[in-house]
Amino acid sequence: MPYFNLVKSLTSAFPNRFHHSTSAACCHSRTQSGEQYSDPFKLGWRDLNGLYEDIRKELLISTTELKEMSEYYFDGKGKAFRPIIVVLMARACNIHHNNSRDVQASQRSIALVAEMIHTASLVHDDVIDDASSRRGKHTVNKIWGEKKAVLAGDLILSAASIALARIGNTTVISILTQVIEDLVRGEFLQLGSKENETERFAHYLEKTFKKTASLIANSCKAVSVLGCPDPVVHEIAYQYGKNVGIAFQLIDDVLDFTLCSDQMGKPTSADLKLGLATGPVLFACQQFPEMNAMIMRRFSLPGDVDRARQYVLQSDGVQQTTYLAQRYCHEAVREISKLRPSPERDALIQLSEIVLTREK
């Protein structure tokens, strides 16, 4: 059974910590460091006041229409998941290095840059996917058209590049530039497919890393470089971000089958409609081999999408994908636990559990 063997080999080193039950994050947790905090998001937002206002200041645009398009998603209604992780990682690394509890201005800038790169990629993805809704409202491409949407995404990316250059650290610039390359390569991977089943799953996980996890991993690494000279800490930060990022996308792929459109803020079964075989589909294919033909033709025949969705829901594809996400989150916890105890380190541990229990 190629998929299960591959996943077993990918995760055999991880203990079964989260299997079957993962407690939702509680409102008030006493951290391993002994201090009390309300939740990871409140802790992170201490350093992110004015985040979206500051991003809009980076988008210095004179043309009214282009300004509206570029600022469209910076309305404060997103989860700000990436900036939260970045500032928590910054504090955790600073405390580990010299017990400094302050986030440097350059580290906070990485949080802005990460959110800008992420948003630019959403604008471009919506053009490629011909998406009509995101975050519960119409997409940029549906309101202003595809050509203008591409240019708006480019503009956000250029503003992020300028903000990144202003930090003045060539190592950090190189780290974040890798993210942009990975986003492009990930999109190309998504456009292709593999006939061999084992290669297909490896292809899916590589695409997942490049399109989603690379930004989180490299942003975490960037703030660790700015706050601590130890390469071991840089690798801990990178591995935490990588594993949480992959888990985040795996759960996103699960939610595409388990939630309704209103909960998601975007159409469900969207990946099937785009011809994409995500984790739940690949696992379901083990129980329903007839799905192979549908995967190879990218669910293009009438009835393919509905039939594939039913196969997934009848199989244990959702459960297996969730279990795989649990394994990645456990590895993230194992990595971040190497840092000195602090409220921020423990908040990052709790965030890995929130990734698994989120509903949108």
Short mmCIF file of C-alpha atoms in Angstrom, two decimals:
data_model
loop_
_atom_site.label_atom_id
_atom_site.label_comp_id
_atom_site.label_asym_id
_atom_site.label_seq_id
_atom_site.Cartn_x
_atom_site.Cartn_y
_atom_site.Cartn_z
CA MET A 1 0.00 0.00 0.00
CA PRO A 2 2.21 2.80 -1.27
CA TYR A 3 0.55 5.82 0.38
CA PHE A 4 0.41 4.29 3.81
CA ASN A 5 3.97 2.96 3.57
CA LEU A 6 5.24 6.36 2.50
CA VAL A 7 3.40 8.17 5.28
CA LYS A 8 4.60 5.59 7.79
CA SER A 9 8.20 6.16 6.70
CA LEU A 10 7.71 9.95 6.84
CA THR A 11 6.34 9.86 10.37
CA SER A 12 7.69 6.70 12.00
CA ALA A 13 9.99 8.73 14.23
CA PHE A 14 7.08 10.67 15.74
CA PRO A 15 5.36 9.26 18.86
CA ASN A 16 1.60 8.96 18.71
CA ARG A 17 0.97 12.02 20.87
CA PHE A 18 -2.08 13.51 19.19
CA HIS A 19 -3.76 10.38 17.79
CA HIS A 20 -7.55 10.25 18.17
CA SER A 21 -7.86 13.15 20.60
CA THR A 22 -6.48 16.63 20.64
CA SER A 23 -7.81 18.99 23.25
CA ALA A 24 -8.89 22.40 22.03
CA ALA A 25 -6.90 25.32 23.31
CA CYS A 26 -8.24 26.58 26.61
CA CYS A 27 -8.87 30.22 27.29
CA HIS A 28 -6.34 30.53 30.12
CA SER A 29 -3.33 28.23 30.16
CA ARG A 30 -0.53 27.99 32.67
CA THR A 31 2.58 27.57 30.56
CA GLN A 32 5.45 25.20 31.19
CA SER A 33 7.46 28.30 32.03
CA GLY A 34 5.14 28.98 34.98
CA GLU A 35 3.67 32.23 33.69
CA GLN A 36 0.03 32.67 32.76
CA TYR A 37 -1.35 34.05 29.51
CA SER A 38 -4.77 34.23 27.90
CA ASP A 39 -4.13 32.67 24.47
CA PRO A 40 -1.43 32.67 21.77
CA PHE A 41 -3.24 35.22 19.63
CA LYS A 42 -3.60 37.76 22.43
CA LEU A 43 0.04 37.25 23.34
CA GLY A 44 1.14 37.77 19.74
CA TRP A 45 -1.06 40.80 19.11
CA ARG A 46 0.85 42.76 21.77
CA ASP A 47 3.54 43.24 19.13
CA LEU A 48 1.18 43.62 16.18
CA ASN A 49 -0.93 46.64 17.09
CA GLY A 50 -1.42 48.65 13.92
CA LEU A 51 -0.28 45.74 11.72
CA TYR A 52 -2.65 46.46 8.83
CA GLU A 53 -2.25 50.22 9.09
CA ASP A 54 1.51 49.75 8.84
CA ILE A 55 1.10 47.48 5.81
CA ARG A 56 -1.11 50.05 4.11
CA LYS A 57 1.61 52.66 4.74
CA GLU A 58 4.02 50.42 2.82
CA LEU A 59 1.62 50.51 -0.13
CA LEU A 60 2.31 54.10 -1.12
CA ILE A 61 0.10 54.33 -4.19
CA SER A 62 -1.24 57.47 -5.84
CA THR A 63 -3.74 55.78 -8.18
CA THR A 64 -7.08 55.35 -6.39
CA GLU A 65 -8.11 52.11 -8.09
CA LEU A 66 -4.74 50.43 -7.61
CA LYS A 67 -4.71 51.53 -3.98
CA GLU A 68 -8.17 50.00 -3.40
CA MET A 69 -7.14 46.73 -5.01
CA SER A 70 -3.86 46.46 -3.11
CA GLU A 71 -5.43 47.24 0.26
CA TYR A 72 -8.51 45.07 -0.32
CA TYR A 73 -7.43 42.10 1.84
CA PHE A 74 -5.62 44.21 4.46
CA ASP A 75 -8.91 45.00 6.20
CA GLY A 76 -8.06 43.38 9.52
CA LYS A 77 -10.46 40.49 8.98
CA GLY A 78 -7.86 37.83 8.24
CA LYS A 79 -6.54 35.41 10.89
CA ALA A 80 -3.04 37.01 10.85
CA PHE A 81 -1.83 33.49 11.61
CA ARG A 82 1.59 34.04 10.03
CA PRO A 83 2.41 37.37 11.72
CA ILE A 84 1.36 35.89 15.07
CA ILE A 85 3.73 32.94 14.67
CA VAL A 86 6.53 35.27 13.53
CA VAL A 87 6.40 37.61 16.55
CA LEU A 88 5.98 34.73 19.00
CA MET A 89 9.00 33.02 17.46
CA ALA A 90 10.96 36.29 17.64
CA ARG A 91 10.30 36.65 21.36
CA ALA A 92 10.97 32.95 22.04
CA CYS A 93 14.34 33.13 20.27
CA ASN A 94 15.29 36.43 21.91
CA ILE A 95 14.52 35.04 25.37
CA HIS A 96 16.43 31.86 24.58
CA HIS A 97 19.47 33.84 23.46
CA ASN A 98 19.84 36.59 26.06
CA ASN A 99 16.58 36.70 28.02
CA SER A 100 15.47 39.78 26.07
CA ARG A 101 11.68 40.12 26.09
CA ASP A 102 11.52 42.79 23.39
CA VAL A 103 10.78 42.24 19.71
CA GLN A 104 13.21 44.16 17.54
CA ALA A 105 11.77 46.54 14.92
CA SER A 106 13.43 44.44 12.21
CA GLN A 107 11.75 41.28 13.53
CA ARG A 108 8.35 42.97 13.52
CA SER A 109 9.02 44.04 9.93
CA ILE A 110 9.38 40.35 9.03
CA ALA A 111 5.82 39.82 10.31
CA LEU A 112 4.58 42.55 7.95
CA VAL A 113 6.59 41.19 5.03
CA ALA A 114 5.28 37.65 5.65
CA GLU A 115 1.67 38.85 5.60
CA MET A 116 2.28 40.88 2.44
CA ILE A 117 3.91 37.98 0.59
CA HIS A 118 1.07 35.70 1.72
CA THR A 119 -1.59 38.15 0.54
CA ALA A 120 0.11 38.72 -2.82
CA SER A 121 0.13 34.95 -3.33
CA LEU A 122 -3.61 34.80 -2.55
CA VAL A 123 -4.35 37.47 -5.15
CA HIS A 124 -2.33 35.58 -7.76
CA ASP A 125 -3.77 32.17 -6.75
CA ASP A 126 -7.31 33.49 -7.19
CA VAL A 127 -6.46 34.55 -10.74
CA ILE A 128 -4.96 31.13 -11.57
CA ASP A 129 -7.92 29.32 -9.98
CA ASP A 130 -10.55 31.75 -11.31
CA ALA A 131 -11.83 31.97 -7.73
CA SER A 132 -14.87 34.13 -7.02
CA SER A 133 -14.81 34.41 -3.21
CA ARG A 134 -12.31 34.54 -0.37
CA ARG A 135 -12.75 35.45 3.29
CA GLY A 136 -16.47 35.73 2.70
CA LYS A 137 -16.28 38.37 -0.02
CA HIS A 138 -15.62 38.68 -3.76
CA THR A 139 -12.05 38.21 -4.93
CA VAL A 140 -9.95 40.99 -6.45
CA ASN A 141 -10.07 39.33 -9.87
CA LYS A 142 -13.87 39.12 -9.82
CA ILE A 143 -14.26 42.81 -8.97
CA TRP A 144 -11.47 44.38 -11.06
CA GLY A 145 -10.62 41.65 -13.59
CA GLU A 146 -7.72 39.23 -13.96
CA LYS A 147 -5.17 41.55 -15.55
CA LYS A 148 -5.50 44.22 -12.89
CA ALA A 149 -5.49 41.58 -10.15
CA VAL A 150 -2.14 40.21 -11.37
CA LEU A 151 -0.69 43.72 -11.28
CA ALA A 152 -2.09 44.34 -7.79
CA GLY A 153 -0.42 41.14 -6.55
CA ASP A 154 2.83 42.24 -8.17
CA LEU A 155 2.57 45.61 -6.45
CA ILE A 156 2.07 44.07 -3.01
CA LEU A 157 5.07 41.82 -3.65
CA SER A 158 7.24 44.75 -4.69
CA ALA A 159 6.24 46.69 -1.56
CA ALA A 160 7.15 43.65 0.54
CA SER A 161 10.53 43.47 -1.21
CA ILE A 162 11.23 47.14 -0.44
CA ALA A 163 10.29 46.63 3.23
CA LEU A 164 12.54 43.57 3.34
CA ALA A 165 15.47 45.42 1.78
CA ARG A 166 15.06 48.19 4.35
CA ILE A 167 15.94 45.69 7.11
CA GLY A 168 19.42 45.65 5.59
CA ASN A 169 20.40 42.08 6.45
CA THR A 170 21.56 40.15 3.38
CA THR A 171 21.09 36.75 5.05
CA VAL A 172 17.48 37.57 5.89
CA ILE A 173 16.86 38.91 2.39
CA SER A 174 18.18 35.65 0.95
CA ILE A 175 15.97 33.59 3.30
CA LEU A 176 12.77 35.43 2.38
CA THR A 177 13.62 35.49 -1.33
CA GLN A 178 13.59 31.69 -1.17
CA VAL A 179 9.91 31.89 -0.20
CA ILE A 180 9.01 33.69 -3.42
CA GLU A 181 10.87 31.09 -5.48
CA ASP A 182 9.10 28.29 -3.58
CA LEU A 183 5.69 29.86 -4.17
CA VAL A 184 6.29 29.84 -7.93
CA ARG A 185 7.71 26.32 -7.96
CA GLY A 186 4.82 25.12 -5.78
CA GLU A 187 2.30 26.53 -8.22
CA PHE A 188 4.03 24.69 -11.07
CA LEU A 189 3.96 21.47 -9.03
CA GLN A 190 0.22 21.96 -8.52
CA LEU A 191 -0.28 22.28 -12.27
CA GLY A 192 1.31 18.85 -12.80
CA SER A 193 0.50 15.35 -11.54
CA LYS A 194 2.13 11.93 -11.14
CA GLU A 195 0.87 8.56 -12.35
CA ASN A 196 2.84 6.53 -9.79
CA GLU A 197 0.96 6.46 -6.48
CA THR A 198 3.98 6.85 -4.19
CA GLU A 199 5.37 9.66 -6.31
CA ARG A 200 1.92 11.28 -6.27
CA PHE A 201 1.90 11.57 -2.48
CA ALA A 202 5.49 12.84 -2.33
CA HIS A 203 4.56 15.35 -5.05
CA TYR A 204 1.59 16.50 -2.94
CA LEU A 205 3.70 16.99 0.19
CA GLU A 206 6.42 18.87 -1.72
CA LYS A 207 3.78 21.15 -3.23
CA THR A 208 2.29 21.67 0.23
CA PHE A 209 5.66 22.72 1.62
CA LYS A 210 6.45 25.12 -1.20
CA LYS A 211 3.02 26.77 -1.43
CA THR A 212 2.25 27.03 2.29
CA ALA A 213 4.94 25.90 4.73
CA SER A 214 7.98 27.60 3.17
CA LEU A 215 6.69 31.08 4.05
CA ILE A 216 6.11 30.13 7.69
CA ALA A 217 9.38 28.18 7.99
CA ASN A 218 11.56 30.84 6.43
CA SER A 219 9.86 33.72 8.25
CA CYS A 220 10.51 31.93 11.55
CA LYS A 221 14.11 31.37 10.51
CA ALA A 222 14.51 35.03 9.51
CA VAL A 223 13.46 36.38 12.93
CA SER A 224 15.71 33.83 14.65
CA VAL A 225 18.68 35.05 12.57
CA LEU A 226 17.90 38.64 13.59
CA GLY A 227 17.65 37.75 17.27
CA CYS A 228 20.19 35.01 17.88
CA PRO A 229 23.56 34.09 16.28
CA ASP A 230 23.23 30.33 16.97
CA PRO A 231 22.61 28.23 13.81
CA VAL A 232 21.04 25.53 15.99
CA VAL A 233 18.30 27.98 16.99
CA HIS A 234 17.83 28.98 13.35
CA GLU A 235 17.20 25.33 12.47
CA ILE A 236 14.76 24.87 15.38
CA ALA A 237 12.78 27.91 14.20
CA TYR A 238 12.79 26.68 10.60
CA GLN A 239 11.70 23.14 11.50
CA TYR A 240 8.91 24.38 13.75
CA GLY A 241 7.57 26.62 10.97
CA LYS A 242 7.92 23.90 8.35
CA ASN A 243 6.02 21.29 10.35
CA VAL A 244 3.27 23.62 11.55
CA GLY A 245 2.92 24.98 8.00
CA ILE A 246 2.47 21.53 6.47
CA ALA A 247 -0.01 20.58 9.20
CA PHE A 248 -1.94 23.82 8.61
CA GLN A 249 -2.39 23.00 4.92
CA LEU A 250 -3.29 19.36 5.60
CA ILE A 251 -6.09 20.53 7.89
CA ASP A 252 -7.14 23.08 5.26
CA ASP A 253 -7.46 20.20 2.80
CA VAL A 254 -9.56 18.28 5.34
CA LEU A 255 -11.85 21.27 5.95
CA ASP A 256 -12.53 21.44 2.21
CA PHE A 257 -14.48 18.20 2.70
CA THR A 258 -15.92 18.64 6.17
CA LEU A 259 -17.16 22.25 6.32
CA CYS A 260 -19.77 24.16 4.38
CA SER A 261 -18.97 27.19 2.24
CA ASP A 262 -20.30 29.69 4.82
CA GLN A 263 -17.93 28.37 7.48
CA MET A 264 -14.93 28.40 5.17
CA GLY A 265 -15.60 31.80 3.60
CA LYS A 266 -14.91 30.20 0.21
CA PRO A 267 -16.51 27.40 -1.83
CA THR A 268 -15.93 23.86 -0.54
CA SER A 269 -14.77 20.99 -2.79
CA ALA A 270 -12.82 23.78 -4.47
CA ASP A 271 -9.73 21.60 -4.91
CA LEU A 272 -11.66 18.83 -6.66
CA LYS A 273 -13.24 21.39 -8.97
CA LEU A 274 -9.72 22.62 -9.80
CA GLY A 275 -8.65 19.05 -10.58
CA LEU A 276 -6.45 18.75 -7.49
CA ALA A 277 -6.00 15.54 -5.51
CA THR A 278 -5.22 16.50 -1.91
CA GLY A 279 -4.47 14.27 1.09
CA PRO A 280 -8.03 13.04 1.75
CA VAL A 281 -8.39 12.05 -1.92
CA LEU A 282 -5.03 10.28 -2.06
CA PHE A 283 -5.81 8.26 1.07
CA ALA A 284 -9.34 7.49 -0.16
CA CYS A 285 -7.85 6.16 -3.38
CA GLN A 286 -6.34 3.30 -1.36
CA GLN A 287 -9.83 2.07 -0.52
CA PHE A 288 -11.40 3.01 -3.86
CA PRO A 289 -8.83 2.33 -6.63
CA GLU A 290 -11.35 3.48 -9.24
CA MET A 291 -10.47 7.00 -8.15
CA ASN A 292 -7.10 6.66 -9.90
CA ALA A 293 -8.62 7.31 -13.30
CA MET A 294 -10.45 10.37 -11.98
CA ILE A 295 -7.24 11.72 -10.44
CA MET A 296 -5.34 11.33 -13.70
CA ARG A 297 -8.03 13.14 -15.69
CA ARG A 298 -8.22 15.77 -12.90
CA PHE A 299 -11.92 15.14 -12.19
CA SER A 300 -12.81 16.62 -15.56
CA LEU A 301 -15.76 14.40 -16.56
CA PRO A 302 -19.34 15.20 -15.52
CA GLY A 303 -20.03 13.71 -12.09
CA ASP A 304 -16.35 13.19 -11.21
CA VAL A 305 -16.28 15.85 -8.49
CA ASP A 306 -19.42 14.62 -6.71
CA ARG A 307 -18.38 10.98 -6.98
CA ALA A 308 -14.86 11.68 -5.69
CA ARG A 309 -16.29 13.65 -2.77
CA GLN A 310 -18.53 10.72 -1.84
CA TYR A 311 -15.62 8.29 -2.02
CA VAL A 312 -13.61 10.53 0.31
CA LEU A 313 -16.45 10.78 2.83
CA GLN A 314 -17.02 7.00 2.72
CA SER A 315 -13.32 6.31 3.27
CA ASP A 316 -10.98 7.12 6.15
CA GLY A 317 -9.19 9.71 4.00
CA VAL A 318 -10.20 12.61 6.24
CA GLN A 319 -9.10 10.75 9.38
CA GLN A 320 -5.78 9.66 7.87
CA THR A 321 -4.98 13.19 6.68
CA THR A 322 -5.84 14.56 10.11
CA TYR A 323 -3.61 11.93 11.70
CA LEU A 324 -0.76 12.93 9.41
CA ALA A 325 -1.27 16.58 10.41
CA GLN A 326 -1.09 15.48 14.06
CA ARG A 327 2.26 13.84 13.37
CA TYR A 328 3.65 17.03 11.81
CA CYS A 329 2.38 19.08 14.76
CA HIS A 330 4.03 16.70 17.19
CA GLU A 331 7.33 17.19 15.37
CA ALA A 332 6.85 20.97 15.58
CA VAL A 333 6.33 20.69 19.34
CA ARG A 334 9.40 18.48 19.67
CA GLU A 335 11.52 21.11 17.90
CA ILE A 336 10.26 24.23 19.72
CA SER A 337 10.57 22.47 23.08
CA LYS A 338 14.35 22.65 22.64
CA LEU A 339 14.20 26.40 23.36
CA ARG A 340 14.37 27.86 26.86
CA PRO A 341 10.91 27.90 28.54
CA SER A 342 8.95 31.12 28.04
CA PRO A 343 5.31 32.14 27.58
CA GLU A 344 6.01 32.67 23.87
CA ARG A 345 7.56 29.23 23.42
CA ASP A 346 4.58 27.64 25.16
CA ALA A 347 2.20 29.75 23.04
CA LEU A 348 3.85 28.27 19.94
CA ILE A 349 3.25 24.80 21.38
CA GLN A 350 -0.41 25.67 21.93
CA LEU A 351 -0.67 27.14 18.43
CA SER A 352 0.31 23.77 16.97
CA GLU A 353 -2.74 22.27 18.72
CA ILE A 354 -4.99 25.09 17.56
CA VAL A 355 -3.93 24.28 13.98
CA LEU A 356 -5.44 20.83 14.45
CA THR A 357 -8.73 21.95 15.99
CA ARG A 358 -9.52 25.03 13.89
CA GLU A 359 -12.75 25.16 11.92
CA LYS A 360 -11.92 27.79 9.29
#
